[in-house]
Short mmCIF file of C-alpha atoms and ligand atoms in Angstrom, two decimals:
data_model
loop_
_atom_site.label_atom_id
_atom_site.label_comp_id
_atom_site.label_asym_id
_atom_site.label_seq_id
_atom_site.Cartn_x
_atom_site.Cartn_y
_atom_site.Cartn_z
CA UNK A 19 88.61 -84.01 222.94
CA UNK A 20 86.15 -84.26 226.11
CA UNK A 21 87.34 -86.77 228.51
CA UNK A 22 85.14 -89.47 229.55
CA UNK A 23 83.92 -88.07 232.40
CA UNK A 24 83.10 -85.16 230.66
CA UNK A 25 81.14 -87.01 228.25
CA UNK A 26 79.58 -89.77 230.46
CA UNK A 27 79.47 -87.65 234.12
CA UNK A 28 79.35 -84.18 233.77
CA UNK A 29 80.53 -83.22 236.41
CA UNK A 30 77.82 -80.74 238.86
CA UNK A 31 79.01 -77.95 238.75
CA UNK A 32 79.26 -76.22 242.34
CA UNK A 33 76.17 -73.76 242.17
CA UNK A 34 77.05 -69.89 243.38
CA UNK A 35 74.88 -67.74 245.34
CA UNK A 36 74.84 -64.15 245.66
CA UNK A 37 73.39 -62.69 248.64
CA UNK A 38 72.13 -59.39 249.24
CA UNK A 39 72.37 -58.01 252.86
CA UNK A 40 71.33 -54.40 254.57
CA UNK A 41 72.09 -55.37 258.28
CA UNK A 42 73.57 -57.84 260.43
CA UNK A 43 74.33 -60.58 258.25
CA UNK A 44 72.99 -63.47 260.58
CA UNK A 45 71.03 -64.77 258.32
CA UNK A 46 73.72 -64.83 255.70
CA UNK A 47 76.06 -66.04 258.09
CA UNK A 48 73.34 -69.41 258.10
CA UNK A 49 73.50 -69.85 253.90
CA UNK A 50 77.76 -69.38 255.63
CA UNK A 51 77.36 -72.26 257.99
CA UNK A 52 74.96 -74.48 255.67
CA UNK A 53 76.83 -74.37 252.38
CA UNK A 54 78.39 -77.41 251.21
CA UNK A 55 76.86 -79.07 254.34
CA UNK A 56 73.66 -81.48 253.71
CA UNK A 57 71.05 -78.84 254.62
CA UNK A 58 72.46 -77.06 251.35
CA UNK A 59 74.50 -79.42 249.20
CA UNK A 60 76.87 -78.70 245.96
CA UNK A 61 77.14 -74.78 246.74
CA UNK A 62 78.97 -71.81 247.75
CA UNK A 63 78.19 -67.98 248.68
CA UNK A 64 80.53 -66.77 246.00
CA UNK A 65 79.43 -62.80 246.55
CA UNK A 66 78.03 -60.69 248.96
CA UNK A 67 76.42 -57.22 247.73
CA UNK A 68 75.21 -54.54 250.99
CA UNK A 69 73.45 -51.50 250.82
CA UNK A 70 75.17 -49.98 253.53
CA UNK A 71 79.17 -49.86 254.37
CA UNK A 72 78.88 -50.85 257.97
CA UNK A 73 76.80 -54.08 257.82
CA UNK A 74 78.14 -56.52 259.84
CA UNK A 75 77.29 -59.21 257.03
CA UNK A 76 80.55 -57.43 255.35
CA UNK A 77 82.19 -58.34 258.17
CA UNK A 78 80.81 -61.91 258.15
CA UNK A 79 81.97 -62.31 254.61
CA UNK A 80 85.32 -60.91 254.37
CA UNK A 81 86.27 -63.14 257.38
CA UNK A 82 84.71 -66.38 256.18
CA UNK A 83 87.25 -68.90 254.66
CA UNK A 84 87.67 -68.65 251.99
CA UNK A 85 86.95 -64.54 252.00
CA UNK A 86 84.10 -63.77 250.13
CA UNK A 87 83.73 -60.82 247.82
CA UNK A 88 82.22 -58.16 248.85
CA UNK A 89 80.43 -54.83 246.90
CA UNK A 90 78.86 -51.64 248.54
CA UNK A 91 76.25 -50.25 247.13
CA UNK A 92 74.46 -47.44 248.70
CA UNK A 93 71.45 -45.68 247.41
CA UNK A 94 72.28 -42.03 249.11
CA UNK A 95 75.98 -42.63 247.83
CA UNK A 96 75.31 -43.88 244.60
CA UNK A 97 72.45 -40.03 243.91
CA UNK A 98 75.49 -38.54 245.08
CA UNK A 99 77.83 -39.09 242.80
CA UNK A 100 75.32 -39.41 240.73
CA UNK A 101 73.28 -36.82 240.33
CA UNK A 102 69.33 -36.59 238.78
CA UNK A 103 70.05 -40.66 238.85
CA UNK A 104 66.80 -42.42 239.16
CA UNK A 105 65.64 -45.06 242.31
CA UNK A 106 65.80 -47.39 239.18
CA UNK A 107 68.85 -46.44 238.07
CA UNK A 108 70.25 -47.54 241.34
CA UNK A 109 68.41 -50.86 240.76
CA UNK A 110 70.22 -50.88 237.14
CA UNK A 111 73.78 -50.62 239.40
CA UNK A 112 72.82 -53.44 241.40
CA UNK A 113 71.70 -55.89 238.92
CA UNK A 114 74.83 -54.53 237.19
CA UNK A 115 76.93 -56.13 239.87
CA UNK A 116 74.60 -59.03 240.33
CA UNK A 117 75.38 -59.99 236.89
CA UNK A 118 79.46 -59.54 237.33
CA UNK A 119 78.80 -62.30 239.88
CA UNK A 120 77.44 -64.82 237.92
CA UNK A 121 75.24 -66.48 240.52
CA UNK A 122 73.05 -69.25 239.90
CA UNK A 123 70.16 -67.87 242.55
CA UNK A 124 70.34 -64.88 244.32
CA UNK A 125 69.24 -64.67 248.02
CA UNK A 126 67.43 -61.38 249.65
CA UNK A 127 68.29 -61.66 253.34
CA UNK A 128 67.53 -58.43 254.90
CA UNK A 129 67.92 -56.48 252.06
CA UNK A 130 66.18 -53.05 252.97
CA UNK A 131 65.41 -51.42 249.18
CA UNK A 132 62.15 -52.48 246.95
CA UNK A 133 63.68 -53.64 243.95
CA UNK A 134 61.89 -52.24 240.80
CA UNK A 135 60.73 -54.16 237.89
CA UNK A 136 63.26 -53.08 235.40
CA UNK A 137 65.43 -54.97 237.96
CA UNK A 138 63.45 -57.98 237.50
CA UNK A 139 63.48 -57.66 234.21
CA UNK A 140 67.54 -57.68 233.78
CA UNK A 141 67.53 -60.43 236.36
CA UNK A 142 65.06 -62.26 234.13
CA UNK A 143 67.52 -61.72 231.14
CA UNK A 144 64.60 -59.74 229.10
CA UNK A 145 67.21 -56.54 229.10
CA UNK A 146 70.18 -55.86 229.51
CA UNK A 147 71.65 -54.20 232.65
CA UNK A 148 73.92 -50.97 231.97
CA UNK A 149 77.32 -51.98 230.09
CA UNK A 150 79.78 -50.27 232.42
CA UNK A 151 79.87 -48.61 235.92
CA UNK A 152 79.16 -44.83 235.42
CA UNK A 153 82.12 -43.68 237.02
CA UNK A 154 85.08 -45.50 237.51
CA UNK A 155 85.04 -47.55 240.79
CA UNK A 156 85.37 -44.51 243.54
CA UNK A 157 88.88 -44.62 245.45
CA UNK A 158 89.23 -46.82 248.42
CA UNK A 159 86.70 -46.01 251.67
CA UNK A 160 83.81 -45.33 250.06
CA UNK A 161 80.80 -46.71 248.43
CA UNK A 162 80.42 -48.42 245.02
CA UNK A 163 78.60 -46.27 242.52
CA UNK A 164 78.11 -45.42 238.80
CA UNK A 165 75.89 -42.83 236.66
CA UNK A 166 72.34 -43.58 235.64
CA UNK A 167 71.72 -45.59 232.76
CA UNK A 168 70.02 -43.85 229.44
CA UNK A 169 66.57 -44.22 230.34
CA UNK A 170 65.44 -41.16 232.61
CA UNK A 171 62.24 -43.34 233.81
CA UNK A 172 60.91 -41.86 236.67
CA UNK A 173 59.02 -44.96 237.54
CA UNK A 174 59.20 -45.67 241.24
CA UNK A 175 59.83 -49.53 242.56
CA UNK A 176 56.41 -50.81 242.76
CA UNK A 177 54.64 -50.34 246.40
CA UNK A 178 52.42 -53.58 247.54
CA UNK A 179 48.69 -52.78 247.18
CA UNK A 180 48.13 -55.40 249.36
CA UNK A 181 44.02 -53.98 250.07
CA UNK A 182 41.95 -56.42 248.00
CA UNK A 183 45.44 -59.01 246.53
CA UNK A 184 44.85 -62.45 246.09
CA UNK A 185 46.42 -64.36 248.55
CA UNK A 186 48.79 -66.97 247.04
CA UNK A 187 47.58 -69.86 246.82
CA UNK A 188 48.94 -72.23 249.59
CA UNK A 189 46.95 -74.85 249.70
CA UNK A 190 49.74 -77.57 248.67
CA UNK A 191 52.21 -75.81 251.07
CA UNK A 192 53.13 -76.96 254.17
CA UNK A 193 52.89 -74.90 256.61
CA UNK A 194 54.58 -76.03 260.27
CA UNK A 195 54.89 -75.04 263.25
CA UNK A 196 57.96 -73.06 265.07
CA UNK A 197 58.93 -75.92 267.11
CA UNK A 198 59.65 -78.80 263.94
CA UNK A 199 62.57 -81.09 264.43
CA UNK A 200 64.09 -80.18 261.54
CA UNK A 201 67.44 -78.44 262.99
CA UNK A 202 69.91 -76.49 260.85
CA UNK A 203 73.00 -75.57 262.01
CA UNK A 204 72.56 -71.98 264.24
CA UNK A 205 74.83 -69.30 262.69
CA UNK A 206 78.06 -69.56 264.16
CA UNK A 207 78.46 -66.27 265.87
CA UNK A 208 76.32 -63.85 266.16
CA UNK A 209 76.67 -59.63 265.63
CA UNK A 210 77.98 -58.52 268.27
CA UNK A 211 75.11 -56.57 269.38
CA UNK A 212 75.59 -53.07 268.07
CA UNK A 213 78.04 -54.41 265.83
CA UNK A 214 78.96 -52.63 262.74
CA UNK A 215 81.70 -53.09 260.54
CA UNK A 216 83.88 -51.01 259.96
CA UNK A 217 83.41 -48.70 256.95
CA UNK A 218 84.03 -51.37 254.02
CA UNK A 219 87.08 -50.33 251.85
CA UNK A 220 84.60 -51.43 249.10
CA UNK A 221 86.45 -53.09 247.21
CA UNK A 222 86.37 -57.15 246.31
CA UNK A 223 87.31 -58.33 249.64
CA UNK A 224 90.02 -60.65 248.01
CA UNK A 225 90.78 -63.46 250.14
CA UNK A 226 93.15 -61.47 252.34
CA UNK A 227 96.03 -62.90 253.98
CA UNK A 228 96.81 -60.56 256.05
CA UNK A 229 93.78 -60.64 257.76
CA UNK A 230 94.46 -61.80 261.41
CA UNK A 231 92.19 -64.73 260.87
CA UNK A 232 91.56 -67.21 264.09
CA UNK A 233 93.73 -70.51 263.90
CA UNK A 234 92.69 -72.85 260.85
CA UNK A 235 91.51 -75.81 262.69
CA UNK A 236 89.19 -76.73 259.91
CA UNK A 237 89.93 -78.59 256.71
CA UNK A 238 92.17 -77.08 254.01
CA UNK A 239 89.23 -73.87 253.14
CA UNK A 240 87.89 -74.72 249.50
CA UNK A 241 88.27 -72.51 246.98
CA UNK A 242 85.51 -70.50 245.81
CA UNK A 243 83.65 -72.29 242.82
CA UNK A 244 84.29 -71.34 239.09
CA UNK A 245 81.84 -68.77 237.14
CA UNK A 246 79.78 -70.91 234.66
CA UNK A 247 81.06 -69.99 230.98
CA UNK A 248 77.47 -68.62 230.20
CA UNK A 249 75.27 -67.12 232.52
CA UNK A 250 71.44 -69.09 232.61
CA UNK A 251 68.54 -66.99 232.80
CA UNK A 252 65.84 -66.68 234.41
CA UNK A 253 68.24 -66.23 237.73
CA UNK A 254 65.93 -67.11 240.52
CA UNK A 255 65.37 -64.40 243.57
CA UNK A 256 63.46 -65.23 246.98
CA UNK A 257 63.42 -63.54 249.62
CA UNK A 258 63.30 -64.01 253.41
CA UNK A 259 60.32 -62.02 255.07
CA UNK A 260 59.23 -62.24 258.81
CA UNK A 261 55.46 -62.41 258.17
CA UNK A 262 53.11 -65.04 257.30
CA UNK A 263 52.26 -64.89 253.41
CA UNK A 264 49.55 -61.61 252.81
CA UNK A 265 50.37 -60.24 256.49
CA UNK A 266 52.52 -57.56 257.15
CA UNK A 267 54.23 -56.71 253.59
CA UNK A 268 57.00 -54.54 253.53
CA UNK A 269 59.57 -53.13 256.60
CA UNK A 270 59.07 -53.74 260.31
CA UNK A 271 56.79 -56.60 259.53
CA UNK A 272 57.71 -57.65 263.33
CA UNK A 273 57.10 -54.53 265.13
CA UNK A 274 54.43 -54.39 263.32
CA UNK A 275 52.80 -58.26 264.56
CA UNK A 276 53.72 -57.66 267.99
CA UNK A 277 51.49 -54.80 267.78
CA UNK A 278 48.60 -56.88 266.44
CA UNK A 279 49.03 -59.21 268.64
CA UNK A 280 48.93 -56.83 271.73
CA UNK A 281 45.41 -55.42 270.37
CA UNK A 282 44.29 -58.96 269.88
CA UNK A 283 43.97 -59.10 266.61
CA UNK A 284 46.29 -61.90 265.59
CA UNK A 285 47.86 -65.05 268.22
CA UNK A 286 50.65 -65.97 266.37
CA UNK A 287 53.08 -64.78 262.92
CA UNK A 288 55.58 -66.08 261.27
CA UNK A 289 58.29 -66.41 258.65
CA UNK A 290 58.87 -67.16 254.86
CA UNK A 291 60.88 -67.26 252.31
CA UNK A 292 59.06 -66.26 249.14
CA UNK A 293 59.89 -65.57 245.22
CA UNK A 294 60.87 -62.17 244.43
CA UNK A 295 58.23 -60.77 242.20
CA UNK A 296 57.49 -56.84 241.46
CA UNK A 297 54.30 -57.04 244.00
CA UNK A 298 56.43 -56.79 247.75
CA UNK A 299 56.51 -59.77 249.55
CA UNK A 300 53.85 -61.48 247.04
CA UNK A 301 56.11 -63.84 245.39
CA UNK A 302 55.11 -67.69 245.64
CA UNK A 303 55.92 -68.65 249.02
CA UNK A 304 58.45 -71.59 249.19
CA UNK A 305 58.74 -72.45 252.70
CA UNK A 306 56.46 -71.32 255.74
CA UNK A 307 56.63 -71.43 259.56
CA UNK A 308 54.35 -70.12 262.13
CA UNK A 309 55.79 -68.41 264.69
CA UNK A 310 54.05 -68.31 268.33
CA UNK A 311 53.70 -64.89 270.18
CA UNK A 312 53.15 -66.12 273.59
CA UNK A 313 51.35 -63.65 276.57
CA UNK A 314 54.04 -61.44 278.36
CA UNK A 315 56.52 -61.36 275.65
CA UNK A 316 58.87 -58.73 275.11
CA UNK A 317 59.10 -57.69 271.22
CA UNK A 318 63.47 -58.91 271.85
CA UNK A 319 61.10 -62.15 272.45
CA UNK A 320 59.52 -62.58 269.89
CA UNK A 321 62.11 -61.08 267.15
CA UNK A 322 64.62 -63.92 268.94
CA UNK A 323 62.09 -66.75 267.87
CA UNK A 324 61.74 -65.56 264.56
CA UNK A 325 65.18 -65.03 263.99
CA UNK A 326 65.50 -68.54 264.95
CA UNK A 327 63.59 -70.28 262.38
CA UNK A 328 64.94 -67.54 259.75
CA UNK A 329 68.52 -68.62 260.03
CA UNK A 330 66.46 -72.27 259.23
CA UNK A 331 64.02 -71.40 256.58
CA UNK A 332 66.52 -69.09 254.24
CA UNK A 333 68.56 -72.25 254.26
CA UNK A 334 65.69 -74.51 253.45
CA UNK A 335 64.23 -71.91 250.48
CA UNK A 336 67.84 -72.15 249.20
CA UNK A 337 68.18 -75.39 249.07
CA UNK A 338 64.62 -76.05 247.12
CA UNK A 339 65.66 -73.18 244.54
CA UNK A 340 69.35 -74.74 243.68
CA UNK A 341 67.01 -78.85 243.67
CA UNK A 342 64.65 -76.78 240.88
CA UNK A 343 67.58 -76.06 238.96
CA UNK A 344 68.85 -79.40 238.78
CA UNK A 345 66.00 -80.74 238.14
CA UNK A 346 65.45 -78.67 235.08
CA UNK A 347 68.75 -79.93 234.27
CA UNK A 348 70.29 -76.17 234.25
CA UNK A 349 73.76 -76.04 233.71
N1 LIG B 19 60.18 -55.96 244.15
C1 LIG B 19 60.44 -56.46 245.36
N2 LIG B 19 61.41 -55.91 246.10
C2 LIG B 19 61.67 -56.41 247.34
C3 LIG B 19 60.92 -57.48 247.86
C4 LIG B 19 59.89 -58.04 247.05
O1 LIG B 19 59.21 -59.01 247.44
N3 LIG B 19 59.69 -57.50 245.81
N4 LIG B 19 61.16 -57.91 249.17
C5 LIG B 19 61.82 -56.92 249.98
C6 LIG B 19 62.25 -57.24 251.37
N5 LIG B 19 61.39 -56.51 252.25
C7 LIG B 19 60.59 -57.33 252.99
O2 LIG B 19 60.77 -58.57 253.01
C8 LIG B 19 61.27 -55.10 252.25
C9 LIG B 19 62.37 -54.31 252.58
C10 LIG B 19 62.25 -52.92 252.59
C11 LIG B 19 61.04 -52.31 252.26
C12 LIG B 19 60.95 -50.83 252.24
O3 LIG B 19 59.89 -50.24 252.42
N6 LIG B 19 62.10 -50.17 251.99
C13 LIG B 19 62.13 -48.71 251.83
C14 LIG B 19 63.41 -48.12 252.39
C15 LIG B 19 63.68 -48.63 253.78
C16 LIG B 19 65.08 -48.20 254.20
O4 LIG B 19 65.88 -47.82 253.33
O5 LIG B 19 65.34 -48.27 255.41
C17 LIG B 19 62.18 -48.40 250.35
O6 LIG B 19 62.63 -49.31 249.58
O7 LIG B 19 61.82 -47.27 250.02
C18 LIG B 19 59.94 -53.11 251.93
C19 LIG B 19 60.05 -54.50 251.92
C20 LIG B 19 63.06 -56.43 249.30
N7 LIG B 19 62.68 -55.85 248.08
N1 GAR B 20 61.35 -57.07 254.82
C1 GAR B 20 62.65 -57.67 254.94
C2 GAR B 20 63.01 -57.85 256.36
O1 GAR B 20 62.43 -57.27 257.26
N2 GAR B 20 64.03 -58.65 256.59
C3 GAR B 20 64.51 -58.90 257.91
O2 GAR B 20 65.77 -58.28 258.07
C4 GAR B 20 66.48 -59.01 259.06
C5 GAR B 20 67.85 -59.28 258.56
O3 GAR B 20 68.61 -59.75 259.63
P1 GAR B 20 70.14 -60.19 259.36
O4 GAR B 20 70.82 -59.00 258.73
O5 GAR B 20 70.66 -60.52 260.73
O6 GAR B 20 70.11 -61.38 258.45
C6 GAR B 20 65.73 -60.32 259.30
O7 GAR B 20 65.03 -60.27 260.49
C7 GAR B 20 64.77 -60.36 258.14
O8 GAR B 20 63.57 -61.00 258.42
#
């Protein structure tokens, strides 16, 4: 028999995010330092997936309280001990784990592979991902892996033909400047600068208590929220890209502005945080900043200033995806 508050108030359920990380982790570390906070109510980072053993972000996760899971999967490792696996057959893996997760949105921030559209499509709930892990889960020190699912497709993850593609359409977005009031809380600590974790053990980083963790001078750490009983589909994907929407798709997109700008071709860039969609970095932009690139800047500069209003924007683009989902009244 459902209590009353069951019946009358369901209660809103604390929304999960998985986050996908290749690097340092300091923009994870901000979806860290936001959650549960006002600049991203009624959620928790419940899982953190890397493509490579020594990001710091592991490091960032496995130390947060409560210690966040953690998975390691490597595309080099995974054709290993794999062999004649398929780019998309690593993307299969990862939406594999994605799924064990059961996250209401799942956040790209930094994450260095183009995902391929039979990813999409799993993540969309139009197929299935594989049922099991190819091999059982390896032994402890190295990287998460399993053998490549039935289909031999060849196909490779889509590349942007960004020559001649419609812009997005951004006429109702607002687009502001680097220096808005709005502040979010900066990420805590920073990488150390050549920081990298140590090689993760790769296996759920359960919350460990022997972990030599700093003296708890916050609040009783909450628990990690509950799994929904079903999973909802579509689960929503965006993206955090350091370019202005149409400019710069794909890797170094920084590098690559501070070039333009030196040959006077652009006077500023910027940062969003965009829908995933199969086209690379042509999802439906969700929140926009331009960035300045002032005269006599060093590219540290200028990758400092963007970093700046990343740590704000992922949290922002978070926060509209998890208001979307309430609104549509998702469970
Ligand atoms: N299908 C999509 N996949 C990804 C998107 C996207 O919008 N659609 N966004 C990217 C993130 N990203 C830029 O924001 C990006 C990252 C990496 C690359 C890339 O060329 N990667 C190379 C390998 C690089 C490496 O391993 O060091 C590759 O995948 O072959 C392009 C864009 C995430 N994925
Ligand atoms: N194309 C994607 C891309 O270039 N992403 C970039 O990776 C970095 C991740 O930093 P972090 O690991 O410190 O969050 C960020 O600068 C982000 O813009």
């Amino acid at each position: 028999m459902p209590t009353l508050h069951e019946t009358i108030i369901p209660s809103k359920r604390v929304r999960r995010i998985t986050v996908l990380i290749s690097g340092s982790g300091s923009n994870l570390q901000a979806l860290l330092d936001s959650a549960s906070t006002p600049s991203l109510p009624n959620c928790a980072i419940s899982y953190v997936i890397s493509s490579r053993s020594n990001a710091y972000g592991l490091t960032r996760a496995k130390t947060h309280i409560p210690s966040i899971p953690t998975k390691v999967c490597a595309l080099k490792t995974f054709q290993n001990r794999n062999p004649g696996s398929t780019r998309e057959d690593y993307d299969c893996e990862v939406a594999r784990l994605i799924l064990e997760s059961k996250p209401d949105l799942v956040v790209l921030a930094g994450w260095m592979h183009i995902l391929s559209d039979k990813f999409l499509r799993i993540l969309n709930g139009e197929i299935e991902p594989p049922s099991e892990p190819a091999l059982p889960p390896p032994a402890l020190g190295s990287a998460s892996t399993s053998t490549p699912s039935e289909s031999q497709n060849q196909s490779q993850p889509q590349k942007n033909q960004s020559q001649g593609t419609e812009l997005p359409d951004l006429k109702d977005l607002k687009i502001s400047a680097e220096n808005s009031e709005q502040e979010s809380p900066k990420p805590k600590s920073e990488a150390p600068a050549q920081a990298q974790a140590k090689p993760s053990d790769n296996v759920e980083a359960a919350a460990d208590s022997t972990q030599d963790s700093k003296p708890d001078t916050s609040p009783a750490p909450k628990k990690l929220p509950e799994p929904p009983m079903h999973q909802s589909f579509p689960i929503p994907i965006i993206n955090l890209h350091p370019a202005l929407p149409g400019q710069f798709d794909g890797a170094n997109a920084i590098g690559r502005a501070y070039e333009a700008f030196g040959k006077g071709e652009i006077t500023h860039t910027g940062v969003m945080v965009h829908r995933v969609v199969a086209e690379v970095d042509r999802g439906e932009p969700l929140v926009v900043r331009q960035v300045e690139i002032r005269e006599g800047d060093k590219l540290e500069d200028l990758e400092s200033r963007i970093h700046e209003v990343e740590h704000q924007i992922i949290v922002e683009g978070a926060k509209s995806i998890l208001a979307e989902l309430d609104k549509e009244g998702r469970p």
